[in-house]
Coordinates of C-alpha atoms in Angstrom, one line a residue:
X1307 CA -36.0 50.3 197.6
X1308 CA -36.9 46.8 197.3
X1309 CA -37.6 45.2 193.5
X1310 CA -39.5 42.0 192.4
X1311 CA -36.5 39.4 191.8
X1312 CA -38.4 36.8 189.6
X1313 CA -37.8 34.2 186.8
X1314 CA -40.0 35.2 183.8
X1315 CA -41.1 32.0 181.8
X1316 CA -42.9 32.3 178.5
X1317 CA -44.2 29.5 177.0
X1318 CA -44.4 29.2 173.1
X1319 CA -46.4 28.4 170.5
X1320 CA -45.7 24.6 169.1
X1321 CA -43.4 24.6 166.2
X1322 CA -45.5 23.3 162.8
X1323 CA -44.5 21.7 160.1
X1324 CA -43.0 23.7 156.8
X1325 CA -45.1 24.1 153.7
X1326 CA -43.2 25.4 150.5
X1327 CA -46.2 28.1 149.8
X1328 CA -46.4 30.3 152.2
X1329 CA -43.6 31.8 155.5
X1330 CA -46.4 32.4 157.8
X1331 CA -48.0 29.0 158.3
X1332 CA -48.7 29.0 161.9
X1333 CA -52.0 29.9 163.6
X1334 CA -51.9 29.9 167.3
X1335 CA -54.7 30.7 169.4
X1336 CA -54.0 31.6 172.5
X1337 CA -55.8 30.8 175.8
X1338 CA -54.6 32.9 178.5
X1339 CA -53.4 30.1 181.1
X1340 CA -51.5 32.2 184.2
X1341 CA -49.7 29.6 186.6
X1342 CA -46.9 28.9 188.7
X1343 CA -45.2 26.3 188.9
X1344 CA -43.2 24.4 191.3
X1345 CA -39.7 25.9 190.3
X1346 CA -41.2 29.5 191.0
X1347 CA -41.4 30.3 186.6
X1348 CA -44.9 32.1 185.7
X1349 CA -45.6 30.0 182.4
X1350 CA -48.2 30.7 179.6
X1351 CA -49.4 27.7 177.8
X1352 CA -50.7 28.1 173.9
X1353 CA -52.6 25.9 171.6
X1354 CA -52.2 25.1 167.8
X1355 CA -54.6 24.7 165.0
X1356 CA -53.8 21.7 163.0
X1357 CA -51.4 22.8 160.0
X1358 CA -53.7 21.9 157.2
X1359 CA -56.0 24.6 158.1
X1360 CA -52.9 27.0 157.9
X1361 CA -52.1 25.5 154.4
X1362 CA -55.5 25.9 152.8
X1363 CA -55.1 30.0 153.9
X1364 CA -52.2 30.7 152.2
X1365 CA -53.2 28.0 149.1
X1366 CA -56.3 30.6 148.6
X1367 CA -54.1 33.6 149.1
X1368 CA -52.1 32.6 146.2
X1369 CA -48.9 33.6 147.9
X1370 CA -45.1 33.0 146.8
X1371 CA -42.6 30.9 147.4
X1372 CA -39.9 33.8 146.2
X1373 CA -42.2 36.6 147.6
X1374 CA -41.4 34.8 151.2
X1375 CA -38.0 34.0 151.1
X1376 CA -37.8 37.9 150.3
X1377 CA -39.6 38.5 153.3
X1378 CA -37.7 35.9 155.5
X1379 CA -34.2 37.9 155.0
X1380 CA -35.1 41.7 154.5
X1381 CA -34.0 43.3 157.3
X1382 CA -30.5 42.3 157.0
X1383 CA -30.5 43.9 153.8
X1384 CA -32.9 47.0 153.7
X1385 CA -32.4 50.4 152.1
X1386 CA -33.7 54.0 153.9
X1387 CA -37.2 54.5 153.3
X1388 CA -37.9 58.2 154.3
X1389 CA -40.8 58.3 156.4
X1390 CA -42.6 61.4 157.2
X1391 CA -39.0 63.2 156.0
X1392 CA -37.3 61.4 158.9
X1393 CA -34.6 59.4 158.1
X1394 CA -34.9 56.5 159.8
X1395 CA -33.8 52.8 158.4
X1396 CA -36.3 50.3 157.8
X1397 CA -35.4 47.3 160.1
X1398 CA -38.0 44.8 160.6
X1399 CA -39.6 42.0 158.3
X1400 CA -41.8 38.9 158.7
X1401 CA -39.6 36.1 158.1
X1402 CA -41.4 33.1 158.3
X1403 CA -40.8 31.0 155.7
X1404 CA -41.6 27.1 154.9
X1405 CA -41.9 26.7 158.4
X1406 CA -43.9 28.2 161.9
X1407 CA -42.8 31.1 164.1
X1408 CA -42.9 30.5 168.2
X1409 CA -45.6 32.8 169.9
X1410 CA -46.5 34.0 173.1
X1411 CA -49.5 36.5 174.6
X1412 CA -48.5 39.8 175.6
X1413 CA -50.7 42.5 177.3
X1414 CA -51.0 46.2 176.5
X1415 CA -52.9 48.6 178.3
X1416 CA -54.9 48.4 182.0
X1417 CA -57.0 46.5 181.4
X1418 CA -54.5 44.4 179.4
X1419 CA -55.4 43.7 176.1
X1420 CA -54.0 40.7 174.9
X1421 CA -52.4 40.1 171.6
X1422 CA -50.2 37.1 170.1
X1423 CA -46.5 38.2 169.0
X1424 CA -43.8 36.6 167.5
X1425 CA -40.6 37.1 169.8
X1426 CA -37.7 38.1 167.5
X1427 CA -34.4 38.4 168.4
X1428 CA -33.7 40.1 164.9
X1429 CA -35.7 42.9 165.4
X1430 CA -36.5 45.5 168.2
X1431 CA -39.8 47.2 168.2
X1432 CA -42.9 46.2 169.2
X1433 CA -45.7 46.6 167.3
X1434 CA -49.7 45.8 166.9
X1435 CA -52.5 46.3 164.8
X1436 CA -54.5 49.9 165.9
X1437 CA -58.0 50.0 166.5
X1438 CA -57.8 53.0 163.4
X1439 CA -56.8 50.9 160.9
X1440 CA -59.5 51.4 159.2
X1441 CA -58.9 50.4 155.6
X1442 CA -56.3 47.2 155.8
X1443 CA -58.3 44.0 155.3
X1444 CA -55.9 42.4 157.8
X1445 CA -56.2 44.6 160.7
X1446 CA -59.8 43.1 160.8
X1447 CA -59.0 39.4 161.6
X1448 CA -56.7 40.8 164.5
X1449 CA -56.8 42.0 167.6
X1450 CA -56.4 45.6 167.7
X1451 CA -55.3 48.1 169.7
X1452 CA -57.7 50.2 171.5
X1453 CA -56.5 53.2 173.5
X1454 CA -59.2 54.6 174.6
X1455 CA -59.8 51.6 177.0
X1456 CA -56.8 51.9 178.6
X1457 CA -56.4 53.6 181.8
X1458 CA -52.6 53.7 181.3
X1459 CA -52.3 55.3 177.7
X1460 CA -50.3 58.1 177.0
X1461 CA -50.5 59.8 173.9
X1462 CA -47.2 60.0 171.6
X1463 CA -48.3 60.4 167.8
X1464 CA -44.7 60.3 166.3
X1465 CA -45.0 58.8 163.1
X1466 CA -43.5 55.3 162.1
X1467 CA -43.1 53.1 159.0
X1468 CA -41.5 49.6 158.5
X1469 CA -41.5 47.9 155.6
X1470 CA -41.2 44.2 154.4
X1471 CA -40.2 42.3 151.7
X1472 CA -43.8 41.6 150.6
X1473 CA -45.6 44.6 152.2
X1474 CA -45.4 46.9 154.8
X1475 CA -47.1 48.7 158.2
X1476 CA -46.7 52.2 159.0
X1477 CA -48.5 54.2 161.7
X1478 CA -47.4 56.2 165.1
X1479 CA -45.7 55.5 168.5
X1480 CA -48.2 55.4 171.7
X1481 CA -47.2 54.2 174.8
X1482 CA -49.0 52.0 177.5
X1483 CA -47.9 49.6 179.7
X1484 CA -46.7 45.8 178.8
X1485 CA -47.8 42.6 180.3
X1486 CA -45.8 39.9 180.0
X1487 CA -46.5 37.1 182.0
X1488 CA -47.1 38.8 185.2
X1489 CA -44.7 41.2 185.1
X1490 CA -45.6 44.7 183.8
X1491 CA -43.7 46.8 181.9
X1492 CA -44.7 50.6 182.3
X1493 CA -44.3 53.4 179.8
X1494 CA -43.4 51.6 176.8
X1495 CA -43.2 52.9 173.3
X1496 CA -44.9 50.9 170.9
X1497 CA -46.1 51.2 167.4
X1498 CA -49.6 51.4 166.6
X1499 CA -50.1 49.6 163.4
X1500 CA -52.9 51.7 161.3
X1501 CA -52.3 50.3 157.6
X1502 CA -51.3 47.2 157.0
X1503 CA -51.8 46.7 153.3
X1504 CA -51.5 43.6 151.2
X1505 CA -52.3 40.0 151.6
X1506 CA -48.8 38.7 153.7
X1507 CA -50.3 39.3 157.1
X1508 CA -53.7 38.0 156.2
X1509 CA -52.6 34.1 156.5
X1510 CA -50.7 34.9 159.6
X1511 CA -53.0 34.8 162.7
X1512 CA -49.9 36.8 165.2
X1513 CA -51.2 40.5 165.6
X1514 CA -47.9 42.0 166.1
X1515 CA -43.8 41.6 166.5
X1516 CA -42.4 42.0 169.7
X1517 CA -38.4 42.8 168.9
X1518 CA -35.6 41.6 171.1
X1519 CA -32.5 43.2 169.5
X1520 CA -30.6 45.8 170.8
X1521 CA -31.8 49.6 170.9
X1522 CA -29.3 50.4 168.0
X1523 CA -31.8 48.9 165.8
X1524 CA -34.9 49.8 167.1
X1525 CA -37.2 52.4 164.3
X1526 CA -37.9 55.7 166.6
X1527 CA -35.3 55.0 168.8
X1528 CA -38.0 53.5 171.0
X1529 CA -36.5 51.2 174.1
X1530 CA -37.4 47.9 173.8
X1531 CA -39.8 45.7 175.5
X1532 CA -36.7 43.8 177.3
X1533 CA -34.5 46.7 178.0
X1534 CA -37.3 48.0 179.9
X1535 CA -37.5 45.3 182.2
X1536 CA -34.0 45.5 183.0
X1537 CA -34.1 49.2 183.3
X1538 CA -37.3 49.2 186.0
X1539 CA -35.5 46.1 187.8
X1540 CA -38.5 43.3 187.0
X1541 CA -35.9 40.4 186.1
X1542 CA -33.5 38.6 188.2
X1543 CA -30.7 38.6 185.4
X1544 CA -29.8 40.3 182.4
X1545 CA -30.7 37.3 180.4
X1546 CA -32.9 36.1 178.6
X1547 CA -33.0 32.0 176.5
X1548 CA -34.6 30.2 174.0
X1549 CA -35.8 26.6 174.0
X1550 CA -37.3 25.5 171.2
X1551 CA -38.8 22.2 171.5
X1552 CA -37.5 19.8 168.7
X1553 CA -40.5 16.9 169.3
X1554 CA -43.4 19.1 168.0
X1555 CA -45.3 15.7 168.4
X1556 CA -45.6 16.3 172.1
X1557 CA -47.5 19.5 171.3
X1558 CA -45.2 22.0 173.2
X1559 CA -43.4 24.6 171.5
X1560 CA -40.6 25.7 173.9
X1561 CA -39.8 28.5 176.0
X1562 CA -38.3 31.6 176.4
X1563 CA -36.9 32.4 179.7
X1564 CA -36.3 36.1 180.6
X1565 CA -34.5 36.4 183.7
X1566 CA -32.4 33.5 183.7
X1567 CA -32.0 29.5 182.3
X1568 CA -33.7 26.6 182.8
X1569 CA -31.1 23.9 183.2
X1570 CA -33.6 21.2 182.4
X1571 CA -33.3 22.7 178.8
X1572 CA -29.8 21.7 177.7
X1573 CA -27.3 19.2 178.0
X1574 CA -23.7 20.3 179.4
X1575 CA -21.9 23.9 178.9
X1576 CA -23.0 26.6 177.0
X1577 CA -20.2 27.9 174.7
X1578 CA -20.3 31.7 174.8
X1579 CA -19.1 34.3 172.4
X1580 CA -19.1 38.2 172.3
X1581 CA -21.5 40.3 170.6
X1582 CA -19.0 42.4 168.0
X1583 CA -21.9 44.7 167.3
X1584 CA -24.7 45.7 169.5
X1585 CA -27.9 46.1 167.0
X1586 CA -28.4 42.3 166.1
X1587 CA -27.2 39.4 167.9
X1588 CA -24.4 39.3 166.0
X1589 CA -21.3 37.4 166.8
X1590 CA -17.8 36.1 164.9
X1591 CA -17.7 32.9 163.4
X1592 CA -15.4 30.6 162.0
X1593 CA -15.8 28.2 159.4
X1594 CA -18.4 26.1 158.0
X1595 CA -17.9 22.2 157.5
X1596 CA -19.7 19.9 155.2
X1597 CA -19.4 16.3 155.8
X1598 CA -16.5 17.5 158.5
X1599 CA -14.8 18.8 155.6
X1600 CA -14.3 23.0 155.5
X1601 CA -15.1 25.4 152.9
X1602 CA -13.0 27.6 153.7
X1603 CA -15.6 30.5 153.4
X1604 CA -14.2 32.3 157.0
X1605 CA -10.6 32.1 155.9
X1606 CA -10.9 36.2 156.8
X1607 CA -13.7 36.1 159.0
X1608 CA -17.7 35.7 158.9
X1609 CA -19.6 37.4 161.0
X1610 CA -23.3 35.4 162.1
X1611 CA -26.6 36.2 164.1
X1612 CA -28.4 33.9 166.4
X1613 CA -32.3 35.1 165.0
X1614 CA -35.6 33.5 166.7
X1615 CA -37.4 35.3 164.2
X1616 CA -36.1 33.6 161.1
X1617 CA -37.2 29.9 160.7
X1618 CA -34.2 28.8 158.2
X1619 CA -30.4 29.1 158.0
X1620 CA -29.1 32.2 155.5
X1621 CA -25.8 32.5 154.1
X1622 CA -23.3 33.4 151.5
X1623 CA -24.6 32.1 148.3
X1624 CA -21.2 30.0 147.3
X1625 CA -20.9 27.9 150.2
X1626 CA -25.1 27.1 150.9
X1627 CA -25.0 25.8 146.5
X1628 CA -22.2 23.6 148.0
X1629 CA -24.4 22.4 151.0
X1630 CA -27.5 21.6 148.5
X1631 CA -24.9 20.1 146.2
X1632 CA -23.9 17.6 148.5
X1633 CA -27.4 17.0 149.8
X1634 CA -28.5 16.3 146.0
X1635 CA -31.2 19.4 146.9
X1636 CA -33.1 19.9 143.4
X1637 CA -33.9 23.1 142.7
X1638 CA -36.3 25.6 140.3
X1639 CA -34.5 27.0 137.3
X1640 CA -33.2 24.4 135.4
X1641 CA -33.4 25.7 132.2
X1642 CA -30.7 28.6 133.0
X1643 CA -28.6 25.9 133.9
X1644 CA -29.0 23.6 130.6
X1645 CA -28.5 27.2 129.1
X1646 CA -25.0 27.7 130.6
X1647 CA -24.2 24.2 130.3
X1648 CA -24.8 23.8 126.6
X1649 CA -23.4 27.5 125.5
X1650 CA -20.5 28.1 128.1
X1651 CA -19.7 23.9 129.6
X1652 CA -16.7 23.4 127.5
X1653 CA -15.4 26.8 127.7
X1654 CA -15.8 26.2 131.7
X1655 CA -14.0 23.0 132.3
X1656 CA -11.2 24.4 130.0
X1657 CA -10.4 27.8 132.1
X1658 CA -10.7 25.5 135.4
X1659 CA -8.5 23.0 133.8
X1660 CA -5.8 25.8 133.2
X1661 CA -5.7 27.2 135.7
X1662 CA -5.5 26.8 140.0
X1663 CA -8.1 29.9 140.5
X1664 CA -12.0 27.7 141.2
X1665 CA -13.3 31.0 142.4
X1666 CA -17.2 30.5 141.1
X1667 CA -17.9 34.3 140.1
X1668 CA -14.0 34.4 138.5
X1669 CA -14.3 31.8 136.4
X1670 CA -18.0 32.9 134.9
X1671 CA -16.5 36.4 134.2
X1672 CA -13.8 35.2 132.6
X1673 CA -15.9 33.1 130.2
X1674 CA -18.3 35.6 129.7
X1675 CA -21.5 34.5 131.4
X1676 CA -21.4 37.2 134.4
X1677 CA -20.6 40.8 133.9
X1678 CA -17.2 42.0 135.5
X1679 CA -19.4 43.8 137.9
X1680 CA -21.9 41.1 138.7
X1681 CA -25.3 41.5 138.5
X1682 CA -25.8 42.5 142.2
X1683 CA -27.9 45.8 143.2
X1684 CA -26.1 47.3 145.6
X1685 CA -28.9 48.3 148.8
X1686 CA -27.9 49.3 152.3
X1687 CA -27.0 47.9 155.9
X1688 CA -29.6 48.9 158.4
X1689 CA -27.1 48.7 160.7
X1690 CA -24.0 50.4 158.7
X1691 CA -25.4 52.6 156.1
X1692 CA -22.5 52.8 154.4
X1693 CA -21.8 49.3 154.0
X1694 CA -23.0 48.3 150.4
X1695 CA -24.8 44.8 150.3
X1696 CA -26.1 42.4 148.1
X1697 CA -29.2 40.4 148.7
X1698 CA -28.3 37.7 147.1
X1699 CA -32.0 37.3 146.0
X1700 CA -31.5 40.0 142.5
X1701 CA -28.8 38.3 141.2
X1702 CA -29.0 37.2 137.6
X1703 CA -30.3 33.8 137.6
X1704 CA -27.9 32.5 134.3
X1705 CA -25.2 33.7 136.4
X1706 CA -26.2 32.2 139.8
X1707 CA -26.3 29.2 137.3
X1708 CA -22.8 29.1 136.2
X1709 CA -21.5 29.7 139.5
X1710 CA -22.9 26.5 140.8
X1711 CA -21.8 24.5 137.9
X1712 CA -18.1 25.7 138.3
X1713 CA -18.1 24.3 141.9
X1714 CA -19.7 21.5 140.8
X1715 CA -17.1 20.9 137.9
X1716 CA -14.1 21.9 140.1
X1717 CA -15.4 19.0 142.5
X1718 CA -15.6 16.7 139.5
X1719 CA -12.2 17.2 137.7
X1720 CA -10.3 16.7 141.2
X1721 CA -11.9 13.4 140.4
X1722 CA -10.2 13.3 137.4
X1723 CA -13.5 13.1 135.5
X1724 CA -12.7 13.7 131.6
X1725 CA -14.0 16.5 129.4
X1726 CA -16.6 15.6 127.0
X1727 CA -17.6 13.1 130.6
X1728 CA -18.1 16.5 132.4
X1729 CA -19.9 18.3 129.9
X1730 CA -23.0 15.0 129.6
X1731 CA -23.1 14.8 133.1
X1732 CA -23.1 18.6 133.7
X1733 CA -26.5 18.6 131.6
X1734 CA -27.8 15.4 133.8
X1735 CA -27.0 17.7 136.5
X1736 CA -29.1 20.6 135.7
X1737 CA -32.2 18.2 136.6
X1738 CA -31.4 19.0 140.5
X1739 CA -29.4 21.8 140.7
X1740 CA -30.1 23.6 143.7
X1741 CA -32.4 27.1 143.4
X1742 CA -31.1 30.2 143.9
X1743 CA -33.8 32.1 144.5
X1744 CA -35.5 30.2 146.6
X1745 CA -36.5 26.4 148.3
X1746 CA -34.4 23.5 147.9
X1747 CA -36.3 20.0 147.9
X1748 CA -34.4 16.5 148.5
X1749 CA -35.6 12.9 148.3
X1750 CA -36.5 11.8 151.8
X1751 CA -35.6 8.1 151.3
X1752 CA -32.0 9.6 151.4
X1753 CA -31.5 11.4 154.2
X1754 CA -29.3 8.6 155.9
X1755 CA -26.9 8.9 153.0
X1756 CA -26.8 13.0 153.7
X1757 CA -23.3 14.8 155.5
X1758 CA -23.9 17.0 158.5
X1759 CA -23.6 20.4 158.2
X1760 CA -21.2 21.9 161.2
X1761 CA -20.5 25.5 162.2
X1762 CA -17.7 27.0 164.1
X1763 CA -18.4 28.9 167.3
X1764 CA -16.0 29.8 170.0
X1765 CA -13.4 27.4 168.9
X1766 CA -16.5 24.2 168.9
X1767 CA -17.8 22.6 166.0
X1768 CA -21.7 22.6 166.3
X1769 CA -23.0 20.1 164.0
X1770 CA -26.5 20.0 162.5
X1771 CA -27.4 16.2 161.2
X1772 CA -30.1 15.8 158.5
X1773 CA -32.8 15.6 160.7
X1774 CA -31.9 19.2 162.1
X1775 CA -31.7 20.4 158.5
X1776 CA -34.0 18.9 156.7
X1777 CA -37.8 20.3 157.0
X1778 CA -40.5 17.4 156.3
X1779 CA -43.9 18.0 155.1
X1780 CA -46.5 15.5 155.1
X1781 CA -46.1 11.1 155.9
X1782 CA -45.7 8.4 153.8
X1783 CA -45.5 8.4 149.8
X1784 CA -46.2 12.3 149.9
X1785 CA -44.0 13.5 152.3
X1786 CA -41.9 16.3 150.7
X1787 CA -38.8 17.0 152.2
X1788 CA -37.1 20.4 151.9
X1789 CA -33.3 22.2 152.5
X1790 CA -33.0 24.4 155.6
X1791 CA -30.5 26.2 154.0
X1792 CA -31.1 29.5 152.0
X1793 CA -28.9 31.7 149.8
X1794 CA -27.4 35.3 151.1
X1795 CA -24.7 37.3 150.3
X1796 CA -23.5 41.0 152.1
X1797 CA -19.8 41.5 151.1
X1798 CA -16.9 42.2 153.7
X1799 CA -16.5 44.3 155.7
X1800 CA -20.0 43.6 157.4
X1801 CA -20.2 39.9 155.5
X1802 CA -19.8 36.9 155.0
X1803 CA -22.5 36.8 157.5
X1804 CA -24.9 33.8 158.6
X1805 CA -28.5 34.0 160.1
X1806 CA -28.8 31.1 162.2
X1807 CA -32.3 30.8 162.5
X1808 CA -34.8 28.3 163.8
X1809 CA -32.9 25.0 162.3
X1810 CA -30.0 26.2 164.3
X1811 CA -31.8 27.3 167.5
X1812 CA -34.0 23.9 167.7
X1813 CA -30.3 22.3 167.8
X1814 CA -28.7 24.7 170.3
X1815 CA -30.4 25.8 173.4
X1816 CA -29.5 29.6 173.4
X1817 CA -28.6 32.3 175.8
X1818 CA -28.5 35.9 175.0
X1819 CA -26.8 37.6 177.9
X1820 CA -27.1 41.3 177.4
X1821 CA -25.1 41.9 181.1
X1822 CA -22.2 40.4 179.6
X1823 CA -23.0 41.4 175.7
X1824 CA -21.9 37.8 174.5
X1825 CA -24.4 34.7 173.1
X1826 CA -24.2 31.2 174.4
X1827 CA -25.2 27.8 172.6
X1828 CA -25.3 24.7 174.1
X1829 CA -27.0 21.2 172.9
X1830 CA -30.9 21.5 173.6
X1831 CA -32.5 18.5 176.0

């Protein structure tokens, strides 16, 4: 029996600028624009609205910075939600945050109906708005799901749930087919979205989520979008890449190729490395270098996930407080910090004088500022459930305080900086100490003065320079410029573990090769 061999090419959404109010700041509208071109890949263009509209939305929603970066991380970090009495794990969350999400236009049902998606790599279901949400204020300014106008729909009616960091959709399973591009995907199981409460999806103008992770993740067991085209034979390969356009200027967002690579969209080799455990895109890494100097943080190992869906860079809370450190990043709760300074400084630099322990968290138990058994609430691994994890995000603020002072103070008396020295300039310091919870803002005139950041993959060092790091909102005099870098922690055995999100991915043209199970990065053209 013969099958369609074919490159499948989707265009994407241009990449906006980040705005410190609101994760979901882009609003695409898509114009369906079906053409092939010369190298044989079926490519679907889509247009941007300017980014100030986007801003005004989510200014009148009165949404949070917090309330995103909650959002932008969740899924790594969620806890069962019983749904229905089923016991599935809740996997999914919108993770936009302080910067735009790449989009394409899918189809569902014959005649397709077309909807706008995000295409995440950290998630695997796909999901869109139903035509019976009835009573979500949000479902209305979306397209929705209608099956009766589909010639193709099959009824399933198993119910499904996932929830967010700042609300939630729940539902049931239907299945249809999928257009993407030209190919069709028949028979897919996909969630129709009937509530959809609260305001986060309101300023977000995607309908739906279409998930590229592994099954192992997926809620209902469903198959996913892309395992079904490998499974009825529509793609050349068993691969699918990302190119995400780093000169938003020229108005093109990038590309995601399933099927194969476009060599026009990277610059030498790709350095590959195994997937360790099928659910995410999740890979073993090695360490993490600031200014080409290491942490140290994968002495025993981090684990890290190559995410489309998440627009900044996560990690383990120690080591991304050292990163804003050296960037001078100035953070939100300052007065925790003058607290700890004034009531614990002296008490600080004397138990880091005396002895060679600088661990952060060791040294603030010992003095009394965190409790022996930290202030974390210990949640679930979607992907382990009996891994306990931390999000990093419920910490107690004094205490995320005192840990960045102790690596700040261990930095300064290598220095040989003296006591009563430390103690005045540890106050000064408090001014721009990093946030913990949250965004991380630096002064733009500096960012030729600012180290690179490098990671560790497959034995290479994959550097990210301030420009890669650094998001930049608005010109001139007001320009605002904020940290790519974001704080979370899930303890061994399943951490340390890095998201590599958009900053990353914008760097490092990226291949995930499910025929081989392994990811490859190479320098984007």
């Amino acid at each position: 029996m013969a099958y369609p061999v074919q490159m499948l090419l989707v265009n994407m959404g241009s990449k906006l600028k980040p705005l410190s109010i609101f994760m979901f700041f882009s609003i695409l509208l898509c114009t369906p624009a079906f053409s092939v071109s010369h190298d044989g890949l079926i490519r679907i263009g889509l247009k941007k609205v300017k980014f100030d509209e986007t801003n005004r939305i989510a200014s009148r929603l009165g949404l949070k910075d917090e309330e995103s970066l909650k959002a932008s991380i969740r899924k790594y970090t969620q806890s069962v939600n019983n749904v229905g009495g089923s016991q599935e794990p809740d996997i999914v969350a919108l993770k936009n945050y302080m910067d735009a999400q790449y989009f394409g236009e899918i189809g569902i049902g014959t005649p397709p109906q077309k909807f706008t998606v995000i295409f995440d790599t950290g998630s695997a279901n796909l999901w869109v708005p139903s035509s019976k949400c009835l009573f979500s204020v949000s479902c209305f300014v979306h397209a929705r799901y209608r099956s009766s106008r589909s010639e193709t729909y099959k009824n399933n009616g198993k119910p499904a749930a996932i929830q967010y960091g700042t609300g939630s959709i729940s539902g049931y399973f239907s299945e249809d087919n999928v257009q993407v591009g030209d190919l069709v995907v028949e028979d897919q199981m996909f969630i129709e979205a009937t509530r959809e409460p609260g305001v986060t999806f309101l300023a977000g103008r995607f309908d739906g989520i279409l998930g590229l992770g592994f099954k192992e993740i997926s809620v209902g067991n469903a198959v996913p979008v892309w395992e079904n085209m490998i499974d009825q034979h529509l793609v050349r390969d068993q691969v699918f890449s990302f190119w995400l356009n780093r000169k938003s200027e020229e108005g093109e967002g990038g590309e995601i190729i399933f099927g194969g690579v476009d060599p026009k969209h990277y610059k030498g080799k790709h350095t590959y490395v195994p997937v360790t455990q099928k659910g995410y895109w999740q890979f073993d890494m090695g360490d993490v270098l600031i200014g080409g100097k290491p942490t140290d943080i994968c002495k025993s190992g981090c684990s890290a996930i190559a995410d489309s869906g998440t627009s900044l860079i996560a990690g383990p809370t120690s080591v991304i407080n050292q990163i804003n450190l050296a960037i001078n990043a100035a953070g939100v709760f300052k007065e925790e910090c003058k607290s700890v300074v004034k009531h614990f400084g002296g008490q600080l630099v004397d138990i880091l004088a005396a002895t060679q322990v600088a661990e952060p968290k060791g040294v603030c138990t010992r003095a009394g500022v965190c409790s022996a058994r930290g202030a974390n609430i210990g949640i679930k691994s979607v992907v382990d459930m009996s891994d306990g994890v931390s999000s990093g995000l419920e910490q107690n603020r004094t205490c995320m305080a005192c840990e960045i002072i102790v690596q700040w103070l261990h930095r300064e008396l290598a220095a040989n900086r003296t006591r009563d020295n430390l103690i005045k300039l540890g106050s000064d310091l408090c001014n721009q100490v990093p946030s913990a919870m949250g965004e991380s803002m630096v002064d733009c005139g500096k960012l030729a003065s600012m180290p690179t950041v490098s990671f560790t993959i497959g034995g290479k060092e994959f550097e990210l320079s301030p420009k890669d790091y650094i998001l930049k909102v608005g010109e001139g005099g007001a320009a605002q410029c904020i940290s790519g870098f974001i704080p979370m922690d899930i303890p061994p055995p399943r951490g340390p573990l890095w998201i590599l999100g958009d900053v990353f991915m914008r760097r490092y043209h990226t291949v995930f090769d499910y025929g081989n199970v392994r990811v490859g990065f190479a320098e984007a053209a």
